[in-house]
């Protein structure tokens, strides 16, 4: 269910598209359904339906899975009405697992337990004990057996004292669900079709209703406000950090790490404070990541070091940093950057769509774009590849053992022959021969005894 409005987010964006750990809330929920091996995922949309459907479909395409079946609920007349819209999509022989698009941290194992409790014959509700149950539907029991869920607004004072509440998750055999949904009405305090009324209908039919307790609050906490979103983000990050620590990763401070995707680490990895990892990141054995690095889609090989404030912006193909390479501080590796072993990239160096072979170095203030850089090349401070002529990109090839001086412009397409030297301040527009020294700048003129002009009237 993802049709609700989310007024308290105070946002133009539909609530379920707000992000937690880099994924939309609704993506967390559909991903969990996917993990369970759901035969079909049906997404009920309403508020911002088009935007939600477009975002979900686009992500499914990018990941190469099938998109959910979208069902529109317009207008939104309650949770029961939401599920009624999905009925034509439910085969008679299955089990419906009802999830909330704004409760992102539900664990697949919890859902599995709920489906198991249903067993194709029972109505299984996921419940939780709440110290302050205000606002929630209360689970009403009679002699231990669940007999109803009463919404807060409809509950008597005695019922409001019940602290066992419904979480919004249930598993029901489809055939029974359809029968009970058909009996819902909206004669209640909110004038809505409550999904929770199916419990009363199940009991009336003599069907068994079971409540499965979820001891872990975070899994069933919903997002209704920016504060709740931030709290759940922290809870998620804290758990993720704990799992990394348990796997042997040394985090300088588990409270100051954000992983928005999948971070895989080898042995003896150290991560300093304030780092953000996005997409798929792999850190090999012994990798050290300095403070305040941002790393997206990258494979960092064993023994490499990312010094402070390094920014890596890999696309789906991923940036590669070779074994023992040193990057940063303040380096930027953009899509297509491939650094070989022992490469050094220093401060304020930008690398885009370029391959650097073993031992190549660009230590200061430089740009390498669309370049192929050979082994042991030394690329001087302030040098750039002029790879763009205003219409097309061209490649620069710098062969092995070349020394490019400071402040050079290599105008692509151009090739610098192996072992050659480019004098500082040169603008190179033509290929150079192996071993050659190339200098392309105004010759120096020195005028002996030059007297500088003076201001008039000043002795
Ligand atoms: C619901 C339950 C309540 C439970 C609580 C747990 C009902 C009647 N009540 O209450 O027992 O304790 O969740 O959080 O089900 N939605 C739609 N269409 C609608 C209305 C809601 O798709 O017409 C979606 C919302 O987007 C949301 C979910 O259903 O994802 C729950 O809706 P919400 O309004 O939060 O339900 P509550 O009133 O909090
Ligand atoms: Ca709610």
CSV table of C-alpha atoms and ligand atoms in Angstrom, one decimal:
chain,number,residue,atom,x,y,z
A,1,UNK,CA,0.0,0.0,0.0
A,2,UNK,CA,1.5,3.3,-1.1
A,3,UNK,CA,-1.5,5.5,-1.8
A,4,UNK,CA,-1.5,7.6,1.3
A,5,UNK,CA,-0.6,11.2,1.3
A,6,UNK,CA,2.0,11.8,4.0
A,7,UNK,CA,0.9,15.4,4.8
A,8,UNK,CA,3.3,15.5,7.8
A,9,UNK,CA,6.3,15.2,5.5
A,10,UNK,CA,5.5,18.8,4.3
A,11,UNK,CA,6.9,17.9,1.0
A,12,UNK,CA,5.8,17.9,-2.7
A,13,UNK,CA,7.3,14.5,-3.1
A,14,UNK,CA,5.1,11.5,-2.5
A,15,UNK,CA,6.0,10.1,0.9
A,16,UNK,CA,7.0,6.7,-0.3
A,17,UNK,CA,9.6,8.2,-2.6
A,18,UNK,CA,11.5,9.8,0.2
A,19,UNK,CA,14.9,8.1,0.6
A,20,UNK,CA,16.3,6.0,3.4
A,21,UNK,CA,19.9,4.7,3.0
A,22,UNK,CA,19.8,5.8,-0.7
A,23,UNK,CA,16.7,3.9,-1.6
A,24,UNK,CA,13.1,5.1,-1.8
A,25,UNK,CA,11.0,3.9,1.2
A,26,UNK,CA,8.8,1.9,-1.2
A,27,UNK,CA,11.9,0.2,-2.8
A,28,UNK,CA,12.9,-1.2,0.6
A,29,UNK,CA,9.5,-2.8,0.9
A,30,UNK,CA,9.3,-4.2,-2.6
A,31,UNK,CA,12.9,-5.5,-2.3
A,32,UNK,CA,11.9,-7.4,0.9
A,33,UNK,CA,8.9,-8.9,-1.0
A,34,UNK,CA,11.3,-9.8,-3.8
A,35,UNK,CA,13.6,-11.6,-1.3
A,36,UNK,CA,10.7,-13.7,-0.2
A,37,UNK,CA,10.2,-14.8,-3.8
A,38,UNK,CA,6.7,-13.2,-4.1
A,39,UNK,CA,4.9,-14.6,-7.2
A,40,UNK,CA,3.5,-11.1,-7.9
A,41,UNK,CA,4.1,-7.7,-6.3
A,42,UNK,CA,1.1,-5.4,-6.5
A,43,UNK,CA,1.6,-1.8,-5.6
A,44,UNK,CA,-1.4,0.3,-4.7
A,45,UNK,CA,-0.8,3.9,-5.7
A,46,UNK,CA,-2.9,7.0,-5.2
A,47,UNK,CA,-1.3,10.3,-4.1
A,48,UNK,CA,1.4,11.1,-6.6
A,49,UNK,CA,0.5,7.9,-8.4
A,50,UNK,CA,2.2,8.7,-11.7
A,51,UNK,CA,5.4,9.9,-10.0
A,52,UNK,CA,5.6,6.8,-7.8
A,53,UNK,CA,4.9,4.4,-10.7
A,54,UNK,CA,7.5,6.1,-12.9
A,55,UNK,CA,10.1,6.0,-10.2
A,56,UNK,CA,9.5,2.4,-9.3
A,57,UNK,CA,9.3,1.3,-13.0
A,58,UNK,CA,12.5,3.1,-13.9
A,59,UNK,CA,14.4,1.5,-11.0
A,60,UNK,CA,13.1,-1.9,-12.0
A,61,UNK,CA,14.4,-1.4,-15.6
A,62,UNK,CA,17.8,-0.2,-14.3
A,63,UNK,CA,18.1,-3.3,-12.1
A,64,UNK,CA,16.7,-5.6,-14.8
A,65,UNK,CA,13.8,-6.9,-12.7
A,66,UNK,CA,10.1,-7.0,-13.6
A,67,UNK,CA,8.3,-3.9,-12.3
A,68,UNK,CA,5.4,-4.5,-9.8
A,69,UNK,CA,1.8,-4.5,-11.1
A,70,UNK,CA,0.4,-1.0,-10.4
A,71,UNK,CA,-3.1,-0.6,-9.2
A,72,UNK,CA,-4.6,2.9,-8.6
A,73,UNK,CA,-6.7,3.8,-5.6
A,74,UNK,CA,-8.5,7.0,-6.4
A,75,UNK,CA,-9.9,8.4,-4.1
A,76,UNK,CA,-8.3,6.9,-1.0
A,77,UNK,CA,-11.1,5.6,1.1
A,78,UNK,CA,-9.0,3.6,3.6
A,79,UNK,CA,-6.7,0.7,3.9
A,80,UNK,CA,-9.4,-1.9,3.2
A,81,UNK,CA,-10.4,0.0,0.1
A,82,UNK,CA,-6.7,0.1,-1.0
A,83,UNK,CA,-6.5,-3.7,-0.8
A,84,UNK,CA,-9.9,-4.1,-2.6
A,85,UNK,CA,-8.3,-2.4,-5.7
A,86,UNK,CA,-5.7,-5.2,-5.8
A,87,UNK,CA,-8.2,-8.0,-5.7
A,88,UNK,CA,-8.3,-8.6,-9.5
A,89,UNK,CA,-4.6,-9.2,-9.3
A,90,UNK,CA,-4.7,-11.9,-6.7
A,91,UNK,CA,-5.0,-15.5,-7.8
A,92,UNK,CA,-7.4,-17.6,-5.7
A,93,UNK,CA,-4.7,-20.1,-4.6
A,94,UNK,CA,-2.1,-17.8,-3.2
A,95,UNK,CA,-1.4,-16.0,0.1
A,96,UNK,CA,-1.6,-12.2,0.2
A,97,UNK,CA,1.1,-10.5,2.3
A,98,UNK,CA,0.1,-6.9,2.9
A,99,UNK,CA,2.9,-4.5,3.4
A,100,UNK,CA,3.1,-0.8,4.1
A,101,UNK,CA,5.0,1.4,1.6
A,102,UNK,CA,6.1,3.7,4.4
A,103,UNK,CA,7.5,1.0,6.8
A,104,UNK,CA,10.9,0.4,5.2
A,105,UNK,CA,12.9,-1.7,7.7
A,106,UNK,CA,10.7,-4.8,7.9
A,107,UNK,CA,13.0,-7.8,7.6
A,108,UNK,CA,12.4,-10.6,5.2
A,109,UNK,CA,12.7,-13.1,8.0
A,110,UNK,CA,9.9,-11.4,9.9
A,111,UNK,CA,7.7,-11.6,6.8
A,112,UNK,CA,8.6,-15.2,6.3
A,113,UNK,CA,7.5,-16.0,9.8
A,114,UNK,CA,4.2,-14.2,9.1
A,115,UNK,CA,3.6,-16.1,5.9
A,116,UNK,CA,4.4,-19.4,7.8
A,117,UNK,CA,1.9,-18.5,10.5
A,118,UNK,CA,-0.7,-18.0,7.8
A,119,UNK,CA,0.1,-21.4,6.4
A,120,UNK,CA,-2.5,-20.9,3.7
A,121,UNK,CA,-5.4,-21.3,6.2
A,122,UNK,CA,-5.1,-18.7,8.9
A,123,UNK,CA,-5.3,-14.9,9.1
A,124,UNK,CA,-1.9,-13.9,10.5
A,125,UNK,CA,-1.3,-10.4,11.9
A,126,UNK,CA,2.0,-8.9,12.8
A,127,UNK,CA,1.7,-7.3,16.2
A,128,UNK,CA,4.0,-5.4,18.6
A,129,UNK,CA,3.8,-4.1,22.1
A,130,UNK,CA,3.9,-0.3,22.3
A,131,UNK,CA,4.6,1.6,25.5
A,132,UNK,CA,2.4,4.4,24.0
A,133,UNK,CA,-0.1,2.7,21.7
A,134,UNK,CA,-1.9,6.0,20.9
A,135,UNK,CA,-3.1,6.1,17.3
A,136,UNK,CA,-2.6,2.4,16.6
A,137,UNK,CA,-5.2,-0.3,16.0
A,138,UNK,CA,-5.5,-2.4,19.2
A,139,UNK,CA,-5.6,-6.2,19.2
A,140,UNK,CA,-8.6,-7.3,21.1
A,141,UNK,CA,-8.6,-10.8,22.6
A,142,UNK,CA,-11.2,-12.9,24.2
A,143,UNK,CA,-9.9,-15.7,26.4
A,144,UNK,CA,-6.5,-15.4,24.7
A,145,UNK,CA,-8.0,-15.6,21.1
A,146,UNK,CA,-7.7,-12.6,18.8
A,147,UNK,CA,-11.2,-11.5,18.0
A,148,UNK,CA,-10.9,-8.0,16.5
A,149,UNK,CA,-8.7,-5.0,15.8
A,150,UNK,CA,-10.2,-1.7,17.0
A,151,UNK,CA,-8.8,1.5,15.6
A,152,UNK,CA,-7.8,4.1,18.2
A,153,UNK,CA,-10.5,6.5,17.2
A,154,UNK,CA,-13.2,3.8,17.6
A,155,UNK,CA,-11.8,2.3,20.8
A,156,UNK,CA,-13.4,2.4,24.2
A,157,UNK,CA,-11.3,3.7,27.2
A,158,UNK,CA,-10.7,0.1,28.2
A,159,UNK,CA,-9.6,-0.9,24.7
A,160,UNK,CA,-7.3,2.1,24.5
A,161,UNK,CA,-5.4,0.6,27.5
A,162,UNK,CA,-4.4,-2.4,25.4
A,163,UNK,CA,-0.7,-2.1,24.4
A,164,UNK,CA,-0.7,-4.9,21.9
A,165,UNK,CA,-1.2,-3.2,18.5
A,166,UNK,CA,-1.4,-4.1,14.9
A,167,UNK,CA,1.7,-3.1,12.8
A,168,UNK,CA,0.0,-2.9,9.4
A,169,UNK,CA,1.4,-6.2,8.2
A,170,UNK,CA,-0.8,-9.3,7.6
A,171,UNK,CA,-0.7,-12.5,5.7
A,172,UNK,CA,-4.1,-14.0,4.5
A,173,UNK,CA,-5.1,-16.7,2.0
A,174,UNK,CA,-6.3,-14.8,-1.0
A,175,UNK,CA,-9.7,-16.7,-1.3
A,176,UNK,CA,-10.6,-15.8,2.3
A,177,UNK,CA,-9.3,-12.2,1.9
A,178,UNK,CA,-11.5,-11.6,-1.1
A,179,UNK,CA,-14.5,-12.9,0.8
A,180,UNK,CA,-13.9,-10.7,3.8
A,181,UNK,CA,-13.0,-7.6,1.8
A,182,UNK,CA,-16.4,-7.8,0.1
A,183,UNK,CA,-18.0,-7.4,3.5
A,184,UNK,CA,-16.2,-4.2,4.6
A,185,UNK,CA,-18.2,-1.0,5.3
A,186,UNK,CA,-17.2,2.4,6.4
A,187,UNK,CA,-19.5,2.8,9.4
A,188,UNK,CA,-16.8,4.0,11.8
A,189,UNK,CA,-15.3,7.1,13.4
A,190,UNK,CA,-13.2,7.9,10.3
A,191,UNK,CA,-15.8,6.9,7.6
A,192,UNK,CA,-13.1,4.7,6.0
A,193,UNK,CA,-13.0,1.1,4.8
A,194,UNK,CA,-10.7,-0.4,7.4
A,195,UNK,CA,-8.6,-3.4,6.3
A,196,UNK,CA,-8.5,-4.3,10.0
A,197,UNK,CA,-12.2,-5.2,10.0
A,198,UNK,CA,-11.3,-8.4,8.2
A,199,UNK,CA,-10.4,-9.8,11.6
A,200,UNK,CA,-14.0,-9.5,12.8
A,201,UNK,CA,-15.2,-11.2,9.6
A,202,UNK,CA,-12.6,-14.0,10.0
A,203,UNK,CA,-13.8,-14.6,13.5
A,204,UNK,CA,-17.4,-14.6,12.4
A,205,UNK,CA,-16.5,-17.3,9.8
A,206,UNK,CA,-14.8,-19.4,12.4
A,207,UNK,CA,-11.4,-18.9,10.8
A,208,UNK,CA,-8.3,-18.9,13.0
A,209,UNK,CA,-6.6,-15.6,13.6
A,210,UNK,CA,-3.1,-15.5,15.0
A,211,UNK,CA,-0.9,-12.6,16.1
A,212,UNK,CA,2.8,-12.9,15.5
A,213,UNK,CA,4.8,-10.7,17.8
A,214,UNK,CA,7.6,-8.6,16.4
A,215,UNK,CA,10.0,-7.9,19.2
A,216,UNK,CA,11.9,-5.4,17.1
A,217,UNK,CA,10.2,-2.0,17.0
A,218,UNK,CA,12.4,-0.5,14.3
A,219,UNK,CA,11.1,-3.1,11.8
A,220,UNK,CA,7.6,-1.9,12.1
A,221,UNK,CA,8.1,1.8,12.6
A,222,UNK,CA,6.5,3.9,9.9
A,223,UNK,CA,7.7,7.2,8.4
A,224,UNK,CA,5.2,10.0,8.8
A,225,UNK,CA,7.5,13.0,9.3
A,226,UNK,CA,11.1,14.1,8.5
A,227,UNK,CA,12.0,13.4,12.1
A,228,UNK,CA,10.8,9.8,11.9
A,229,UNK,CA,12.6,9.4,8.6
A,230,UNK,CA,15.9,10.7,10.1
A,231,UNK,CA,15.5,8.4,13.2
A,232,UNK,CA,15.0,5.4,11.0
A,233,UNK,CA,17.9,6.3,8.8
A,234,UNK,CA,20.1,6.4,12.0
A,235,UNK,CA,18.7,3.1,13.2
A,236,UNK,CA,19.5,1.5,9.8
A,237,UNK,CA,23.0,3.0,9.7
A,238,UNK,CA,23.8,1.9,13.2
A,239,UNK,CA,22.8,-1.7,12.4
A,240,UNK,CA,24.8,-1.7,9.3
A,241,UNK,CA,27.8,-0.3,11.1
A,242,UNK,CA,27.5,-2.9,13.8
A,243,UNK,CA,27.4,-5.7,11.2
A,244,UNK,CA,30.6,-4.3,9.6
A,245,UNK,CA,32.3,-4.1,13.0
A,246,UNK,CA,31.3,-7.6,13.7
A,247,UNK,CA,32.8,-8.7,10.4
A,248,UNK,CA,36.1,-7.1,11.5
A,249,UNK,CA,36.0,-3.8,9.8
A,250,UNK,CA,37.5,-1.0,11.9
A,251,UNK,CA,35.3,2.0,12.0
A,252,UNK,CA,36.7,5.1,13.8
A,253,UNK,CA,33.1,5.9,14.9
A,254,UNK,CA,30.1,3.7,14.0
A,255,UNK,CA,27.9,6.8,14.4
A,256,UNK,CA,29.7,8.6,11.7
A,257,UNK,CA,29.4,6.3,8.7
A,258,UNK,CA,26.7,6.2,6.0
A,259,UNK,CA,26.3,3.3,3.6
A,260,UNK,CA,23.7,3.9,0.9
A,261,UNK,CA,24.0,0.7,-1.0
A,262,UNK,CA,26.2,-2.3,-0.6
A,263,UNK,CA,29.7,-2.0,1.0
A,264,UNK,CA,31.8,-5.2,0.9
A,265,UNK,CA,35.1,-5.2,2.9
A,266,UNK,CA,38.0,-7.6,3.0
A,267,UNK,CA,40.2,-8.1,6.0
A,268,UNK,CA,41.8,-5.3,8.0
A,269,UNK,CA,39.9,-2.5,6.4
A,270,UNK,CA,39.9,0.8,8.3
A,271,UNK,CA,37.4,3.6,7.7
A,272,UNK,CA,37.8,7.0,9.4
A,273,UNK,CA,34.9,9.3,10.3
A,274,UNK,CA,32.4,10.9,8.1
A,275,UNK,CA,32.6,8.6,5.0
A,276,UNK,CA,29.7,8.0,2.7
A,277,UNK,CA,29.5,4.9,0.5
A,278,UNK,CA,27.0,4.7,-2.3
A,279,UNK,CA,26.0,2.0,-4.8
A,280,UNK,CA,28.3,-1.0,-4.9
A,281,UNK,CA,31.6,-0.5,-3.2
A,282,UNK,CA,34.3,-3.1,-2.6
A,283,UNK,CA,37.2,-2.4,-0.3
A,284,UNK,CA,40.0,-5.0,-0.6
A,285,UNK,CA,42.2,-6.3,2.3
A,286,UNK,CA,44.0,-3.7,4.2
A,287,UNK,CA,42.4,-0.7,2.5
A,288,UNK,CA,42.4,2.5,4.5
A,289,UNK,CA,39.8,5.2,4.0
A,290,UNK,CA,40.6,8.6,5.5
A,291,UNK,CA,38.1,11.0,6.9
A,292,UNK,CA,35.2,12.5,4.9
A,293,UNK,CA,35.6,10.4,1.7
A,294,UNK,CA,32.6,9.9,-0.6
A,295,UNK,CA,32.8,6.7,-2.6
A,296,UNK,CA,30.2,5.6,-5.2
A,297,UNK,CA,30.4,2.4,-7.3
A,298,UNK,CA,34.1,1.5,-6.9
A,299,UNK,CA,36.5,-1.4,-6.4
A,300,UNK,CA,39.4,-0.4,-4.3
A,301,UNK,CA,42.1,-3.2,-4.4
A,302,UNK,CA,44.1,-4.5,-1.5
A,303,UNK,CA,46.4,-2.1,0.4
A,304,UNK,CA,45.2,1.1,-1.4
A,305,UNK,CA,44.7,4.2,0.6
A,306,UNK,CA,42.0,6.9,0.1
A,307,UNK,CA,43.2,9.9,1.9
A,308,UNK,CA,40.9,12.5,3.4
A,309,UNK,CA,38.2,14.2,1.3
A,310,UNK,CA,38.6,11.9,-1.7
A,311,UNK,CA,35.5,11.8,-3.9
A,312,UNK,CA,34.9,8.8,-6.2
A,313,UNK,CA,32.0,9.0,-8.5
A,314,UNK,CA,31.8,5.7,-10.4
A,315,UNK,CA,28.9,4.9,-12.7
A,316,UNK,CA,27.5,1.4,-13.1
A,317,UNK,CA,30.8,0.1,-14.6
A,318,UNK,CA,32.6,1.3,-11.5
A,319,UNK,CA,35.8,3.2,-10.8
A,320,UNK,CA,38.9,0.9,-10.2
A,321,UNK,CA,41.7,1.7,-7.8
A,322,UNK,CA,44.6,-0.7,-8.0
A,323,UNK,CA,46.6,-2.5,-5.3
A,324,UNK,CA,48.6,-0.2,-3.1
A,325,UNK,CA,47.5,3.0,-4.9
A,326,UNK,CA,47.4,6.2,-3.0
A,327,UNK,CA,44.6,8.6,-3.7
A,328,UNK,CA,44.0,12.1,-2.3
A,329,UNK,CA,43.7,14.1,-0.1
A,330,UNK,CA,41.1,16.1,-2.1
A,331,UNK,CA,41.2,13.9,-5.3
A,332,UNK,CA,38.3,13.3,-7.6
A,333,UNK,CA,37.9,10.1,-9.6
A,334,UNK,CA,35.0,10.3,-12.1
A,335,UNK,CA,33.3,7.6,-14.2
A,336,UNK,CA,35.7,5.5,-16.2
A,337,UNK,CA,38.8,6.1,-14.0
A,338,UNK,CA,40.9,3.0,-13.8
A,339,UNK,CA,44.0,3.3,-11.7
A,340,UNK,CA,46.6,0.5,-11.8
A,341,UNK,CA,48.7,-0.8,-8.9
A,342,UNK,CA,50.8,1.7,-7.0
A,343,UNK,CA,49.4,4.7,-8.9
A,344,UNK,CA,49.5,8.0,-7.0
A,345,UNK,CA,46.8,10.6,-7.4
A,346,UNK,CA,47.3,13.7,-5.2
A,347,UNK,CA,45.5,16.8,-4.1
A,348,UNK,CA,43.1,18.5,-6.5
A,349,UNK,CA,43.6,16.0,-9.3
A,350,UNK,CA,40.6,15.0,-11.4
A,351,UNK,CA,40.6,11.8,-13.4
A,352,UNK,CA,37.8,11.0,-15.8
A,353,UNK,CA,37.5,8.1,-18.3
A,354,UNK,CA,41.2,7.4,-18.1
A,355,UNK,CA,43.4,4.5,-17.5
A,356,UNK,CA,46.7,4.9,-15.5
A,357,UNK,CA,49.1,1.9,-15.6
A,358,UNK,CA,51.2,0.7,-12.7
A,359,UNK,CA,53.2,3.3,-10.9
A,360,UNK,CA,51.9,6.4,-12.8
A,361,UNK,CA,51.7,9.5,-10.7
A,362,UNK,CA,49.8,12.8,-10.9
A,363,UNK,CA,50.4,14.3,-7.6
A,364,UNK,CA,49.1,17.9,-7.7
A,365,UNK,CA,46.5,20.1,-9.4
A,366,UNK,CA,46.0,18.2,-12.6
A,367,UNK,CA,43.3,16.9,-15.1
A,368,UNK,CA,43.4,13.6,-16.9
A,369,UNK,CA,40.3,13.1,-19.2
A,370,UNK,CA,40.0,10.5,-21.9
A,371,UNK,CA,43.6,9.5,-21.5
A,372,UNK,CA,45.7,6.4,-21.5
A,373,UNK,CA,48.7,6.8,-19.2
A,374,UNK,CA,51.6,4.3,-19.3
A,375,UNK,CA,53.6,2.8,-16.5
A,376,UNK,CA,55.7,5.1,-14.3
A,377,UNK,CA,54.5,8.3,-16.1
A,378,UNK,CA,55.0,11.4,-14.0
A,379,UNK,CA,52.4,14.0,-14.8
A,380,UNK,CA,53.3,17.4,-13.5
A,381,UNK,CA,51.4,19.9,-11.4
A,382,UNK,CA,48.9,22.0,-13.2
A,383,UNK,CA,48.9,19.9,-16.4
A,384,UNK,CA,45.8,19.0,-18.3
A,385,UNK,CA,44.5,17.1,-21.2
A,386,UNK,CA,42.5,19.3,-23.5
A,387,UNK,CA,40.1,16.5,-24.4
A,388,UNK,CA,37.2,18.5,-25.7
A,389,UNK,CA,37.2,20.6,-28.8
A,390,UNK,CA,33.7,22.1,-28.1
A,391,UNK,CA,32.0,19.3,-30.1
A,392,UNK,CA,33.8,16.0,-29.6
A,393,UNK,CA,36.0,14.3,-27.0
A,394,UNK,CA,39.5,13.1,-28.1
A,395,UNK,CA,42.0,10.8,-26.5
A,396,UNK,CA,45.4,11.5,-25.2
A,397,UNK,CA,48.0,8.7,-25.0
A,398,UNK,CA,51.0,9.1,-22.8
A,399,UNK,CA,53.3,6.2,-23.2
A,400,UNK,CA,55.4,4.5,-20.5
A,401,UNK,CA,58.1,6.5,-18.6
A,402,UNK,CA,57.0,9.9,-20.0
A,403,UNK,CA,57.7,12.9,-17.8
A,404,UNK,CA,55.2,15.7,-18.3
A,405,UNK,CA,56.4,18.9,-16.7
A,406,UNK,CA,54.2,21.4,-14.8
A,407,UNK,CA,51.5,23.4,-16.4
A,408,UNK,CA,51.4,21.6,-19.7
A,409,UNK,CA,48.4,21.4,-22.0
A,410,UNK,CA,48.1,18.2,-24.1
A,411,UNK,CA,45.7,19.0,-26.9
A,412,UNK,CA,44.0,15.8,-27.9
A,413,UNK,CA,44.1,13.8,-30.0
A,414,UNK,CA,47.8,13.5,-29.3
A,415,UNK,CA,50.4,10.8,-28.3
A,416,UNK,CA,53.5,11.4,-26.3
A,417,UNK,CA,56.1,8.7,-27.2
A,418,UNK,CA,57.6,6.4,-24.6
A,419,UNK,CA,60.3,7.9,-22.3
A,420,UNK,CA,59.8,11.4,-23.7
A,421,UNK,CA,59.8,14.6,-21.7
A,422,UNK,CA,57.5,17.5,-22.1
A,423,UNK,CA,59.0,20.8,-20.9
A,424,UNK,CA,57.0,22.8,-18.3
A,425,UNK,CA,54.5,25.2,-19.7
A,426,UNK,CA,54.3,23.5,-23.1
A,427,UNK,CA,51.1,23.3,-25.2
A,428,UNK,CA,51.5,20.1,-27.1
A,429,UNK,CA,49.4,19.8,-30.3
A,430,UNK,CA,51.4,17.2,-32.3
A,431,UNK,CA,52.5,13.7,-31.5
A,432,UNK,CA,56.0,13.4,-30.1
A,433,UNK,CA,58.7,10.8,-30.8
A,434,UNK,CA,59.8,8.3,-28.1
A,435,UNK,CA,62.6,9.7,-26.0
A,436,UNK,CA,62.3,13.2,-27.3
A,437,UNK,CA,62.2,16.4,-25.3
A,438,UNK,CA,59.4,18.6,-26.5
A,439,UNK,CA,59.1,22.2,-25.5
A,440,UNK,CA,56.3,24.4,-27.0
A,441,UNK,CA,56.3,27.8,-25.4
A,442,UNK,CA,57.6,31.3,-26.0
A,443,UNK,CA,61.4,31.4,-25.7
A,444,UNK,CA,62.6,33.3,-22.6
A,445,UNK,CA,63.9,36.8,-23.1
A,446,UNK,CA,65.9,38.5,-20.4
A,447,UNK,CA,66.9,42.2,-20.8
A,448,UNK,CA,69.9,43.1,-18.6
A,449,UNK,CA,69.7,46.1,-16.3
A,450,UNK,CA,66.0,46.8,-17.0
A,451,UNK,CA,64.7,49.9,-15.1
A,452,UNK,CA,61.1,49.6,-14.1
A,453,UNK,CA,58.8,52.6,-14.7
A,454,UNK,CA,58.2,54.9,-11.7
A,455,UNK,CA,55.2,57.0,-10.6
A,456,UNK,CA,55.7,60.7,-11.5
A,457,UNK,CA,56.5,63.1,-8.5
A,458,UNK,CA,57.9,60.4,-6.3
A,459,UNK,CA,61.6,61.2,-5.8
B,1,LIG,C1,-3.2,1.4,10.1
B,1,LIG,C2,-4.1,0.4,10.7
B,1,LIG,C3,-3.8,0.3,12.2
B,1,LIG,C4,-2.3,0.1,12.5
B,1,LIG,C5,-1.5,1.1,11.8
B,1,LIG,C6,0.0,0.7,11.9
B,1,LIG,C7,-6.1,0.4,9.4
B,1,LIG,C8,-7.5,0.8,9.3
B,1,LIG,N1,-5.4,0.7,10.5
B,1,LIG,O1,-3.6,2.7,10.6
B,1,LIG,O2,-4.6,-0.7,12.8
B,1,LIG,O3,-2.1,0.1,13.9
B,1,LIG,O4,-1.8,1.1,10.4
B,1,LIG,O5,0.7,1.7,11.3
B,1,LIG,O6,-5.6,-0.3,8.5
B,1,LIG,N2,-3.1,3.7,2.6
B,1,LIG,C9,-3.6,3.6,1.3
B,1,LIG,N3,-4.8,4.0,1.0
B,1,LIG,C10,-5.7,4.5,1.9
B,1,LIG,C11,-5.2,4.6,3.2
B,1,LIG,C12,-3.9,4.2,3.5
B,1,LIG,O7,-2.8,3.1,0.4
B,1,LIG,O8,-6.8,4.8,1.5
B,1,LIG,C13,-1.8,3.2,2.9
B,1,LIG,C14,-0.9,4.3,3.5
B,1,LIG,O9,-0.2,4.9,2.4
B,1,LIG,C15,0.0,3.6,4.4
B,1,LIG,C16,-0.8,2.4,4.9
B,1,LIG,O10,-1.9,2.3,3.9
B,1,LIG,O11,1.1,3.0,3.7
B,1,LIG,C17,-1.4,2.7,6.3
B,1,LIG,O12,-2.1,3.8,6.3
B,1,LIG,P1,-2.2,4.8,7.5
B,1,LIG,O13,-3.1,5.9,7.2
B,1,LIG,O14,-0.9,5.1,8.0
B,1,LIG,O15,-3.0,3.8,8.5
B,1,LIG,P2,-3.2,4.1,10.0
B,1,LIG,O16,-4.5,4.9,10.1
B,1,LIG,O17,-2.0,4.6,10.7
B,2,LIG,CA1,0.3,4.9,9.9
